[in-house]
mmCIF file of C-alpha atoms in Angstrom:
data_model
loop_
_atom_site.group_PDB
_atom_site.id
_atom_site.type_symbol
_atom_site.label_atom_id
_atom_site.label_comp_id
_atom_site.label_asym_id
_atom_site.label_seq_id
_atom_site.Cartn_x
_atom_site.Cartn_y
_atom_site.Cartn_z
ATOM 1 C CA UNK A 888 -16.945 -2.526 -21.876
ATOM 2 C CA UNK A 889 -17.630 -3.444 -25.494
ATOM 3 C CA UNK A 890 -15.966 -6.872 -25.306
ATOM 4 C CA UNK A 891 -14.944 -9.096 -22.438
ATOM 5 C CA UNK A 892 -11.481 -7.899 -21.439
ATOM 6 C CA UNK A 893 -9.016 -10.489 -20.172
ATOM 7 C CA UNK A 894 -7.173 -9.084 -17.162
ATOM 8 C CA UNK A 895 -4.295 -10.385 -15.052
ATOM 9 C CA UNK A 896 -4.172 -8.958 -11.517
ATOM 10 C CA UNK A 897 -0.910 -9.292 -9.621
ATOM 11 C CA UNK A 898 -1.192 -9.216 -5.832
ATOM 12 C CA UNK A 899 -4.743 -10.495 -6.093
ATOM 13 C CA UNK A 900 -4.601 -12.025 -2.601
ATOM 14 C CA UNK A 901 -3.587 -8.763 -0.942
ATOM 15 C CA UNK A 902 -5.538 -6.019 0.804
ATOM 16 C CA UNK A 903 -6.680 -4.296 -2.400
ATOM 17 C CA UNK A 904 -6.529 -7.365 -4.637
ATOM 18 C CA UNK A 905 -8.925 -9.454 -2.541
ATOM 19 C CA UNK A 906 -11.532 -6.724 -3.057
ATOM 20 C CA UNK A 907 -10.595 -5.898 -6.659
ATOM 21 C CA UNK A 908 -10.748 -9.439 -8.044
ATOM 22 C CA UNK A 909 -14.418 -10.016 -7.154
ATOM 23 C CA UNK A 910 -15.378 -6.480 -8.252
ATOM 24 C CA UNK A 911 -13.842 -6.974 -11.701
ATOM 25 C CA UNK A 912 -15.576 -10.333 -12.091
ATOM 26 C CA UNK A 913 -18.898 -8.719 -11.129
ATOM 27 C CA UNK A 914 -18.283 -6.039 -13.778
ATOM 28 C CA UNK A 915 -17.838 -8.625 -16.526
ATOM 29 C CA UNK A 916 -14.062 -8.779 -16.835
ATOM 30 C CA UNK A 917 -12.361 -12.140 -17.372
ATOM 31 C CA UNK A 918 -9.884 -12.159 -14.480
ATOM 32 C CA UNK A 919 -6.877 -14.295 -13.602
ATOM 33 C CA UNK A 920 -4.925 -13.665 -10.410
ATOM 34 C CA UNK A 921 -1.323 -14.117 -9.420
ATOM 35 C CA UNK A 922 0.165 -13.729 -5.944
ATOM 36 C CA UNK A 923 3.309 -14.823 -4.122
ATOM 37 C CA UNK A 924 1.200 -15.781 -1.097
ATOM 38 C CA UNK A 925 3.079 -13.981 1.681
ATOM 39 C CA UNK A 926 -0.068 -12.687 3.390
ATOM 40 C CA UNK A 927 -2.526 -15.546 3.058
ATOM 41 C CA UNK A 928 -2.403 -16.158 6.809
ATOM 42 C CA UNK A 929 -4.478 -13.033 7.396
ATOM 43 C CA UNK A 930 -8.201 -13.443 6.592
ATOM 44 C CA UNK A 931 -10.563 -11.400 8.770
ATOM 45 C CA UNK A 932 -14.016 -12.257 7.411
ATOM 46 C CA UNK A 933 -15.821 -14.116 4.639
ATOM 47 C CA UNK A 934 -17.745 -12.156 2.016
ATOM 48 C CA UNK A 935 -18.957 -15.090 -0.140
ATOM 49 C CA UNK A 936 -17.768 -13.399 -3.342
ATOM 50 C CA UNK A 937 -16.669 -15.219 -6.461
ATOM 51 C CA UNK A 938 -12.892 -15.025 -6.765
ATOM 52 C CA UNK A 939 -10.556 -15.307 -9.744
ATOM 53 C CA UNK A 940 -8.544 -18.399 -10.467
ATOM 54 C CA UNK A 941 -5.174 -17.630 -8.888
ATOM 55 C CA UNK A 942 -1.703 -19.148 -9.054
ATOM 56 C CA UNK A 943 1.258 -18.613 -6.768
ATOM 57 C CA UNK A 944 4.234 -16.979 -8.431
ATOM 58 C CA UNK A 945 6.748 -14.232 -7.717
ATOM 59 C CA UNK A 946 6.487 -11.272 -10.101
ATOM 60 C CA UNK A 947 10.269 -11.346 -10.486
ATOM 61 C CA UNK A 948 9.894 -14.687 -12.276
ATOM 62 C CA UNK A 949 7.237 -13.668 -14.812
ATOM 63 C CA UNK A 950 8.181 -13.914 -18.493
ATOM 64 C CA UNK A 951 6.438 -12.712 -21.683
ATOM 65 C CA UNK A 952 4.929 -16.166 -22.235
ATOM 66 C CA UNK A 953 3.192 -15.867 -18.849
ATOM 67 C CA UNK A 954 1.207 -12.817 -19.899
ATOM 68 C CA UNK A 955 0.379 -13.743 -23.480
ATOM 69 C CA UNK A 956 -3.322 -13.501 -24.251
ATOM 70 C CA UNK A 957 -4.140 -10.832 -21.670
ATOM 71 C CA UNK A 958 -5.580 -7.494 -22.741
ATOM 72 C CA UNK A 959 -4.469 -5.750 -19.565
ATOM 73 C CA UNK A 960 -2.406 -6.245 -16.429
ATOM 74 C CA UNK A 961 -3.211 -4.557 -13.115
ATOM 75 C CA UNK A 962 -0.057 -4.524 -11.034
ATOM 76 C CA UNK A 963 -0.598 -4.458 -7.258
ATOM 77 C CA UNK A 964 2.077 -6.927 -6.140
ATOM 78 C CA UNK A 965 4.846 -5.055 -4.355
ATOM 79 C CA UNK A 966 6.202 -4.811 -0.836
ATOM 80 C CA UNK A 967 3.706 -2.334 0.550
ATOM 81 C CA UNK A 968 4.068 0.551 3.007
ATOM 82 C CA UNK A 969 6.993 2.652 4.190
ATOM 83 C CA UNK A 970 8.249 0.754 7.296
ATOM 84 C CA UNK A 971 8.323 -2.480 5.301
ATOM 85 C CA UNK A 972 10.447 -0.814 2.631
ATOM 86 C CA UNK A 973 13.000 0.148 5.252
ATOM 87 C CA UNK A 974 13.236 -3.432 6.590
ATOM 88 C CA UNK A 975 15.313 -4.532 3.614
ATOM 89 C CA UNK A 976 15.952 -1.673 1.225
ATOM 90 C CA UNK A 977 17.922 -3.708 -1.317
ATOM 91 C CA UNK A 978 15.148 -6.287 -1.665
ATOM 92 C CA UNK A 979 12.538 -3.522 -1.780
ATOM 93 C CA UNK A 980 14.262 -2.078 -4.851
ATOM 94 C CA UNK A 981 14.660 -5.538 -6.400
ATOM 95 C CA UNK A 982 10.927 -6.249 -6.104
ATOM 96 C CA UNK A 983 9.212 -2.872 -6.246
ATOM 97 C CA UNK A 984 11.409 -1.176 -8.829
ATOM 98 C CA UNK A 985 13.248 -3.765 -10.910
ATOM 99 C CA UNK A 986 10.547 -6.435 -10.589
ATOM 100 C CA UNK A 987 7.795 -4.044 -11.633
ATOM 101 C CA UNK A 988 9.764 -2.737 -14.619
ATOM 102 C CA UNK A 989 10.615 -6.291 -15.702
ATOM 103 C CA UNK A 990 6.919 -7.183 -15.503
ATOM 104 C CA UNK A 991 5.994 -4.201 -17.663
ATOM 105 C CA UNK A 992 8.664 -5.149 -20.199
ATOM 106 C CA UNK A 993 7.268 -8.676 -20.328
ATOM 107 C CA UNK A 994 3.773 -7.288 -20.884
ATOM 108 C CA UNK A 995 4.946 -5.070 -23.725
ATOM 109 C CA UNK A 996 6.848 -7.940 -25.361
ATOM 110 C CA UNK A 997 3.747 -10.163 -25.110
ATOM 111 C CA UNK A 998 1.436 -7.585 -26.694
ATOM 112 C CA UNK A 999 -0.497 -6.619 -23.534
ATOM 113 C CA UNK A 1000 -1.978 -3.265 -24.497
ATOM 114 C CA UNK A 1001 -2.798 -1.738 -21.093
ATOM 115 C CA UNK A 1002 -0.708 -1.803 -17.924
ATOM 116 C CA UNK A 1003 -2.199 -0.263 -14.777
ATOM 117 C CA UNK A 1004 0.311 0.439 -12.051
ATOM 118 C CA UNK A 1005 -0.853 1.302 -8.554
ATOM 119 C CA UNK A 1006 1.482 4.028 -7.415
ATOM 120 C CA UNK A 1007 1.027 6.165 -4.302
ATOM 121 C CA UNK A 1008 0.534 9.743 -3.174
ATOM 122 C CA UNK A 1009 3.396 9.038 -0.777
ATOM 123 C CA UNK A 1010 5.674 10.120 -3.642
ATOM 124 C CA UNK A 1011 4.859 13.711 -2.579
ATOM 125 C CA UNK A 1012 6.546 13.034 0.766
ATOM 126 C CA UNK A 1013 7.121 16.250 2.672
ATOM 127 C CA UNK A 1014 5.225 19.231 1.269
ATOM 128 C CA UNK A 1015 6.620 21.982 3.451
ATOM 129 C CA UNK A 1016 5.043 24.868 1.535
ATOM 130 C CA UNK A 1017 1.515 23.738 2.454
ATOM 131 C CA UNK A 1018 0.308 23.697 -1.173
ATOM 132 C CA UNK A 1019 -1.819 20.854 -2.498
ATOM 133 C CA UNK A 1020 0.167 18.389 -4.601
ATOM 134 C CA UNK A 1021 -1.054 17.631 -8.110
ATOM 135 C CA UNK A 1022 0.321 15.270 -10.733
ATOM 136 C CA UNK A 1023 2.464 18.148 -12.021
ATOM 137 C CA UNK A 1024 4.113 18.689 -8.622
ATOM 138 C CA UNK A 1025 7.673 17.500 -8.209
ATOM 139 C CA UNK A 1026 7.841 14.274 -6.185
ATOM 140 C CA UNK A 1027 9.682 14.437 -2.879
ATOM 141 C CA UNK A 1028 9.828 10.798 -1.720
ATOM 142 C CA UNK A 1029 11.059 10.222 1.829
ATOM 143 C CA UNK A 1030 11.301 6.417 1.913
ATOM 144 C CA UNK A 1031 12.522 3.490 -0.194
ATOM 145 C CA UNK A 1032 8.888 2.540 -0.863
ATOM 146 C CA UNK A 1033 8.058 5.974 -2.277
ATOM 147 C CA UNK A 1034 11.335 6.289 -4.194
ATOM 148 C CA UNK A 1035 10.589 2.996 -5.939
ATOM 149 C CA UNK A 1036 7.178 4.317 -6.999
ATOM 150 C CA UNK A 1037 8.838 7.308 -8.669
ATOM 151 C CA UNK A 1038 11.382 5.091 -10.427
ATOM 152 C CA UNK A 1039 8.694 2.730 -11.749
ATOM 153 C CA UNK A 1040 6.639 5.638 -13.081
ATOM 154 C CA UNK A 1041 9.746 6.940 -14.879
ATOM 155 C CA UNK A 1042 10.959 3.649 -16.330
ATOM 156 C CA UNK A 1043 7.594 2.145 -17.268
ATOM 157 C CA UNK A 1044 6.450 5.475 -18.681
ATOM 158 C CA UNK A 1045 9.426 5.331 -21.045
ATOM 159 C CA UNK A 1046 8.044 2.065 -22.485
ATOM 160 C CA UNK A 1047 4.813 3.716 -23.681
ATOM 161 C CA UNK A 1048 4.193 3.598 -27.415
ATOM 162 C CA UNK A 1049 1.381 3.120 -29.907
ATOM 163 C CA UNK A 1050 0.782 -0.448 -28.709
ATOM 164 C CA UNK A 1051 1.558 -0.282 -24.989
ATOM 165 C CA UNK A 1052 -0.364 2.058 -22.686
ATOM 166 C CA UNK A 1053 0.755 2.293 -19.072
ATOM 167 C CA UNK A 1054 -1.478 4.122 -16.566
ATOM 168 C CA UNK A 1055 -0.234 5.254 -13.161
ATOM 169 C CA UNK A 1056 -2.750 5.544 -10.335
ATOM 170 C CA UNK A 1057 -1.300 7.407 -7.347
ATOM 171 C CA UNK A 1058 -3.585 6.195 -4.587
ATOM 172 C CA UNK A 1059 -4.140 8.223 -1.453
ATOM 173 C CA UNK A 1060 -3.681 6.340 1.837
ATOM 174 C CA UNK A 1061 -6.058 3.394 1.682
ATOM 175 C CA UNK A 1062 -8.602 2.470 4.341
ATOM 176 C CA UNK A 1063 -11.677 0.310 4.730
ATOM 177 C CA UNK A 1064 -12.635 -3.315 5.119
ATOM 178 C CA UNK A 1065 -11.050 -6.114 3.128
ATOM 179 C CA UNK A 1066 -11.096 -9.843 3.894
ATOM 180 C CA UNK A 1067 -7.305 -9.703 3.631
ATOM 181 C CA UNK A 1068 -7.245 -6.953 6.217
ATOM 182 C CA UNK A 1069 -4.403 -4.552 6.971
ATOM 183 C CA UNK A 1070 -4.121 -2.897 10.371
ATOM 184 C CA UNK A 1071 -0.861 -1.109 9.574
ATOM 185 C CA UNK A 1072 -2.491 1.819 7.751
ATOM 186 C CA UNK A 1073 -3.729 4.804 9.650
ATOM 187 C CA UNK A 1074 -7.544 4.726 9.750
ATOM 188 C CA UNK A 1075 -7.724 0.924 9.959
ATOM 189 C CA UNK A 1076 -5.177 0.900 12.764
ATOM 190 C CA UNK A 1077 -7.011 3.584 14.726
ATOM 191 C CA UNK A 1078 -10.315 1.755 14.271
ATOM 192 C CA UNK A 1079 -8.783 -1.474 15.548
ATOM 193 C CA UNK A 1080 -7.358 0.304 18.577
ATOM 194 C CA UNK A 1081 -10.680 2.006 19.263
ATOM 195 C CA UNK A 1082 -12.510 -1.339 19.199
ATOM 196 C CA UNK A 1083 -10.037 -3.375 21.248
ATOM 197 C CA UNK A 1084 -8.540 -0.814 23.653
ATOM 198 C CA UNK A 1085 -11.281 1.861 23.767
ATOM 199 C CA UNK A 1086 -8.427 4.356 23.586
ATOM 200 C CA UNK A 1087 -6.401 6.127 20.908
ATOM 201 C CA UNK A 1088 -3.071 7.045 22.424
ATOM 202 C CA UNK A 1089 -1.224 8.892 19.652
ATOM 203 C CA UNK A 1090 2.578 8.925 19.676
ATOM 204 C CA UNK A 1091 2.620 12.240 17.771
ATOM 205 C CA UNK A 1092 0.662 15.477 17.844
ATOM 206 C CA UNK A 1093 -1.346 14.354 14.791
ATOM 207 C CA UNK A 1094 -0.658 17.490 12.741
ATOM 208 C CA UNK A 1095 0.696 15.860 9.506
ATOM 209 C CA UNK A 1096 -1.660 15.793 6.536
ATOM 210 C CA UNK A 1097 -2.743 12.599 4.772
ATOM 211 C CA UNK A 1098 -5.192 12.105 1.913
ATOM 212 C CA UNK A 1099 -7.454 9.071 2.345
ATOM 213 C CA UNK A 1100 -9.270 6.832 -0.138
ATOM 214 C CA UNK A 1101 -11.407 3.781 0.539
ATOM 215 C CA UNK A 1102 -10.310 0.466 -0.954
ATOM 216 C CA UNK A 1103 -13.625 0.213 -2.835
ATOM 217 C CA UNK A 1104 -12.951 3.594 -4.481
ATOM 218 C CA UNK A 1105 -9.472 2.439 -5.503
ATOM 219 C CA UNK A 1106 -11.099 -0.576 -7.150
ATOM 220 C CA UNK A 1107 -13.560 1.719 -8.897
ATOM 221 C CA UNK A 1108 -10.686 3.796 -10.318
ATOM 222 C CA UNK A 1109 -8.891 0.682 -11.565
ATOM 223 C CA UNK A 1110 -12.017 -0.660 -13.286
ATOM 224 C CA UNK A 1111 -12.628 2.692 -14.966
ATOM 225 C CA UNK A 1112 -8.992 2.903 -16.087
ATOM 226 C CA UNK A 1113 -9.302 -0.556 -17.650
ATOM 227 C CA UNK A 1114 -12.434 0.422 -19.548
ATOM 228 C CA UNK A 1115 -11.446 3.987 -20.507
ATOM 229 C CA UNK A 1116 -10.630 5.082 -24.066
ATOM 230 C CA UNK A 1117 -6.906 4.868 -24.736
ATOM 231 C CA UNK A 1118 -6.573 8.613 -25.246
ATOM 232 C CA UNK A 1119 -7.963 9.297 -21.770
ATOM 233 C CA UNK A 1120 -5.368 7.274 -19.879
ATOM 234 C CA UNK A 1121 -2.363 6.611 -22.123
ATOM 235 C CA UNK A 1122 0.792 7.192 -20.048
ATOM 236 C CA UNK A 1123 -1.144 9.363 -17.609
ATOM 237 C CA UNK A 1124 -0.542 9.807 -13.892
ATOM 238 C CA UNK A 1125 -3.754 10.184 -11.894
ATOM 239 C CA UNK A 1126 -4.094 10.910 -8.186
ATOM 240 C CA UNK A 1127 -6.857 8.677 -6.785
ATOM 241 C CA UNK A 1128 -8.963 10.198 -4.025
ATOM 242 C CA UNK A 1129 -11.119 13.212 -3.200
ATOM 243 C CA UNK A 1130 -10.157 16.761 -2.223
ATOM 244 C CA UNK A 1131 -12.524 16.545 0.746
ATOM 245 C CA UNK A 1132 -10.633 13.524 2.063
ATOM 246 C CA UNK A 1133 -7.448 15.436 2.947
ATOM 247 C CA UNK A 1134 -7.134 15.209 6.739
ATOM 248 C CA UNK A 1135 -4.700 15.886 9.498
ATOM 249 C CA UNK A 1136 -4.044 12.638 11.346
ATOM 250 C CA UNK A 1137 -5.641 14.080 14.480
ATOM 251 C CA UNK A 1138 -8.826 14.674 12.433
ATOM 252 C CA UNK A 1139 -8.804 11.022 11.355
ATOM 253 C CA UNK A 1140 -8.475 10.044 15.019
ATOM 254 C CA UNK A 1141 -11.423 12.264 15.943
ATOM 255 C CA UNK A 1142 -13.580 10.717 13.182
ATOM 256 C CA UNK A 1143 -12.768 7.239 14.464
ATOM 257 C CA UNK A 1144 -13.368 8.342 18.054
ATOM 258 C CA UNK A 1145 -16.846 9.588 17.159
ATOM 259 C CA UNK A 1146 -17.794 6.328 15.429
ATOM 260 C CA UNK A 1147 -16.477 4.086 18.194
ATOM 261 C CA UNK A 1148 -18.425 5.238 21.263
ATOM 262 C CA UNK A 1149 -16.593 5.762 24.503
ATOM 263 C CA UNK A 1150 -13.142 5.949 22.926
ATOM 264 C CA UNK A 1151 -10.625 8.218 24.676
ATOM 265 C CA UNK A 1152 -8.160 10.116 22.430
ATOM 266 C CA UNK A 1153 -4.781 11.395 23.600
ATOM 267 C CA UNK A 1154 -2.132 13.076 21.454
ATOM 268 C CA UNK A 1155 1.624 13.155 21.936
ATOM 269 C CA UNK A 1156 4.421 15.448 20.863
ATOM 270 C CA UNK A 1157 5.545 16.303 17.316
ATOM 271 C CA UNK A 1158 7.342 13.327 15.772
ATOM 272 C CA UNK A 1159 10.462 13.114 13.632
ATOM 273 C CA UNK A 1160 8.408 11.830 10.694
ATOM 274 C CA UNK A 1161 8.220 14.757 8.276
ATOM 275 C CA UNK A 1162 5.828 13.139 5.778
ATOM 276 C CA UNK A 1163 2.923 15.523 5.368
ATOM 277 C CA UNK A 1164 1.055 16.408 2.195
ATOM 278 C CA UNK A 1165 -2.329 17.479 0.891
ATOM 279 C CA UNK A 1166 -3.294 16.263 -2.564
ATOM 280 C CA UNK A 1167 -5.411 17.605 -5.418
ATOM 281 C CA UNK A 1168 -7.676 15.112 -7.180
ATOM 282 C CA UNK A 1169 -9.054 17.293 -9.967
ATOM 283 C CA UNK A 1170 -7.308 15.508 -12.825
ATOM 284 C CA UNK A 1171 -8.875 12.069 -12.340
ATOM 285 C CA UNK A 1172 -12.386 13.478 -12.725
ATOM 286 C CA UNK A 1173 -11.381 14.989 -16.074
ATOM 287 C CA UNK A 1174 -9.854 11.800 -17.441
ATOM 288 C CA UNK A 1175 -12.289 9.372 -15.803
ATOM 289 C CA UNK A 1176 -15.524 11.429 -15.561
ATOM 290 C CA UNK A 1177 -17.477 8.583 -13.935
ATOM 291 C CA UNK A 1178 -15.081 8.397 -10.986
ATOM 292 C CA UNK A 1179 -16.530 9.594 -7.708
ATOM 293 C CA UNK A 1180 -15.442 8.620 -4.215
ATOM 294 C CA UNK A 1181 -18.427 7.019 -2.503
ATOM 295 C CA UNK A 1182 -16.781 6.179 0.796
ATOM 296 C CA UNK A 1183 -15.987 9.124 3.099
ATOM 297 C CA UNK A 1184 -13.850 8.405 6.149
ATOM 298 C CA UNK A 1185 -16.780 8.259 8.561
ATOM 299 C CA UNK A 1186 -18.631 5.698 6.442
ATOM 300 C CA UNK A 1187 -15.488 3.599 6.226
ATOM 301 C CA UNK A 1188 -15.023 3.731 9.998
ATOM 302 C CA UNK A 1189 -18.639 2.614 10.505
ATOM 303 C CA UNK A 1190 -18.095 -0.236 8.047
ATOM 304 C CA UNK A 1191 -15.110 -1.400 10.086
ATOM 305 C CA UNK A 1192 -17.094 -1.187 13.312
ATOM 306 C CA UNK A 1193 -19.783 -3.415 11.815
ATOM 307 C CA UNK A 1194 -17.175 -5.931 10.614
ATOM 308 C CA UNK A 1195 -15.465 -6.029 14.021
ATOM 309 C CA UNK A 1196 -18.814 -6.659 15.682
ATOM 310 C CA UNK A 1197 -19.748 -9.378 13.204
ATOM 311 C CA UNK A 1198 -16.512 -11.334 13.657
ATOM 312 C CA UNK A 1199 -16.313 -10.548 17.403
ATOM 313 C CA UNK A 1200 -12.807 -9.216 16.909
ATOM 314 C CA UNK A 1201 -10.504 -9.594 19.901
ATOM 315 C CA UNK A 1202 -7.248 -7.868 20.705
ATOM 316 C CA UNK A 1203 -5.443 -11.072 19.763
ATOM 317 C CA UNK A 1204 -7.047 -10.995 16.333
ATOM 318 C CA UNK A 1205 -6.225 -7.304 15.885
ATOM 319 C CA UNK A 1206 -2.569 -7.882 16.768
ATOM 320 C CA UNK A 1207 -2.192 -11.026 14.644
ATOM 321 C CA UNK A 1208 0.911 -10.759 12.456
ATOM 322 C CA UNK A 1209 -1.052 -11.671 9.310
ATOM 323 C CA UNK A 1210 -2.758 -8.259 9.368
ATOM 324 C CA UNK A 1211 0.504 -6.283 9.596
ATOM 325 C CA UNK A 1212 2.803 -6.561 6.592
ATOM 326 C CA UNK A 1213 6.064 -5.948 8.443
ATOM 327 C CA UNK A 1214 5.306 -8.469 11.204
ATOM 328 C CA UNK A 1215 4.222 -11.151 8.744
ATOM 329 C CA UNK A 1216 7.421 -10.867 6.721
ATOM 330 C CA UNK A 1217 9.530 -10.901 9.878
ATOM 331 C CA UNK A 1218 7.765 -14.135 10.834
ATOM 332 C CA UNK A 1219 8.361 -15.718 7.424
ATOM 333 C CA UNK A 1220 12.055 -14.815 7.596
ATOM 334 C CA UNK A 1221 12.465 -15.920 11.238
ATOM 335 C CA UNK A 1222 10.861 -19.288 10.478
ATOM 336 C CA UNK A 1223 12.961 -19.631 7.296
ATOM 337 C CA UNK A 1224 9.919 -19.895 5.081
ATOM 338 C CA UNK A 1225 11.403 -17.143 2.914
ATOM 339 C CA UNK A 1226 15.049 -16.188 2.547
ATOM 340 C CA UNK A 1227 16.623 -12.751 2.876
ATOM 341 C CA UNK A 1228 15.828 -12.084 -0.773
ATOM 342 C CA UNK A 1229 12.127 -12.796 -0.051
ATOM 343 C CA UNK A 1230 11.997 -15.967 -2.116
ATOM 344 C CA UNK A 1231 10.141 -19.010 -0.751
ATOM 345 C CA UNK A 1232 12.495 -21.679 0.602
ATOM 346 C CA UNK A 1233 12.063 -25.442 0.203
ATOM 347 C CA UNK A 1234 10.014 -27.039 3.016
ATOM 348 C CA UNK A 1235 12.892 -29.374 3.991
ATOM 349 C CA UNK A 1236 16.635 -29.487 3.590
ATOM 350 C CA UNK A 1237 16.525 -32.473 1.281
ATOM 351 C CA UNK A 1238 14.459 -30.690 -1.354
ATOM 352 C CA UNK A 1239 15.838 -28.483 -4.085
ATOM 353 C CA UNK A 1240 14.197 -25.160 -5.048
ATOM 354 C CA UNK A 1241 13.759 -26.460 -8.605
ATOM 355 C CA UNK A 1242 11.335 -29.081 -7.338
ATOM 356 C CA UNK A 1243 8.935 -26.352 -6.283
ATOM 357 C CA UNK A 1244 8.932 -24.150 -9.409
ATOM 358 C CA UNK A 1245 6.930 -24.606 -12.574
ATOM 359 C CA UNK A 1246 8.753 -25.681 -15.750
ATOM 360 C CA UNK A 1247 10.123 -22.651 -17.569
ATOM 361 C CA UNK A 1248 8.142 -23.314 -20.732
ATOM 362 C CA UNK A 1249 4.741 -23.281 -19.003
ATOM 363 C CA UNK A 1250 2.748 -20.059 -19.126
ATOM 364 C CA UNK A 1251 0.442 -18.843 -16.360
ATOM 365 C CA UNK A 1252 -2.568 -19.980 -18.386
ATOM 366 C CA UNK A 1253 -1.096 -23.467 -18.810
ATOM 367 C CA UNK A 1254 -0.389 -23.677 -15.081
ATOM 368 C CA UNK A 1255 -4.027 -22.822 -14.394
ATOM 369 C CA UNK A 1256 -5.781 -25.135 -16.838
ATOM 370 C CA UNK A 1257 -3.276 -27.999 -16.702
ATOM 371 C CA UNK A 1258 -1.905 -30.188 -19.512
ATOM 372 C CA UNK A 1259 -4.335 -31.336 -22.133
ATOM 373 C CA UNK A 1260 -7.061 -28.786 -21.297
ATOM 374 C CA UNK A 1261 -8.094 -26.206 -23.892
#
């Protein structure tokens, strides 16, 4: 990095963002975070890292003035994972598709030169021919979450020009430790079950394929994409992961079972979920030559075991709603903290929503430093 790059990270308080923010600061980036705050209830462990200054704001409310002065935006803030997308499909499209495109348009209007969008290998959906999916393969999304990823890639890609460079990182299925933990993704969930129940009772036969990538390796890819020459990443789609990290789900269960001693594994019958795909990761090593996955599945499982031991994780902790996206949002809706459109509601009936939003003319930077500070 030849000069200190100023970066805005959306979703900085999420599973990936709470790891990414400190990593970018350590690498010399000037980082500001933004997050709507839905998942702040879930904090599994303390890592004593420096964290970016962060404000609370919905990405649907970001304007060009909010992103002025940033060299790059890393966009993580969406409703994440497939079951969550099915909870409220209309709102999923409003946030994940329209909200993300509106954010990119604001960035382009404000002169932000690089926009990194974290897409997903789930866009490949059901690969019935058994061939590895590359960036040139036709997407076959099976869920609202994955369909939104395809739409954002299409619509934000159309904004690319000589001054605005979007980059699309299709992450494999994430795993690994994060202070803002998620137990609703496959390896993390299996590790939590192995620790608390000493048993992995699978509801399917475990034959579907999934590519895996550790959260630290996702952060590595993002940092490299920020620092890469424009020609290497301009309007490119890059699968993020490693060819050796394509597993059948039953293989992931066996890896976890080996790391967590004394864990019994039982498989069920084939399920109705037809999502199954292997992914090729050759392209990212050509465009980002320094990228190399350093966290194989077994190492990630051992990391989780060490974390669980350190925090003395109980079954109650493992099942806490704050570590499962769908359950946390259900709680926020049931307790009327957010409305059906997933906007925060006033804390009492006598308050108006306007009383809890920043003045329209204030930018994110102004909200952070306050009036009169320069």
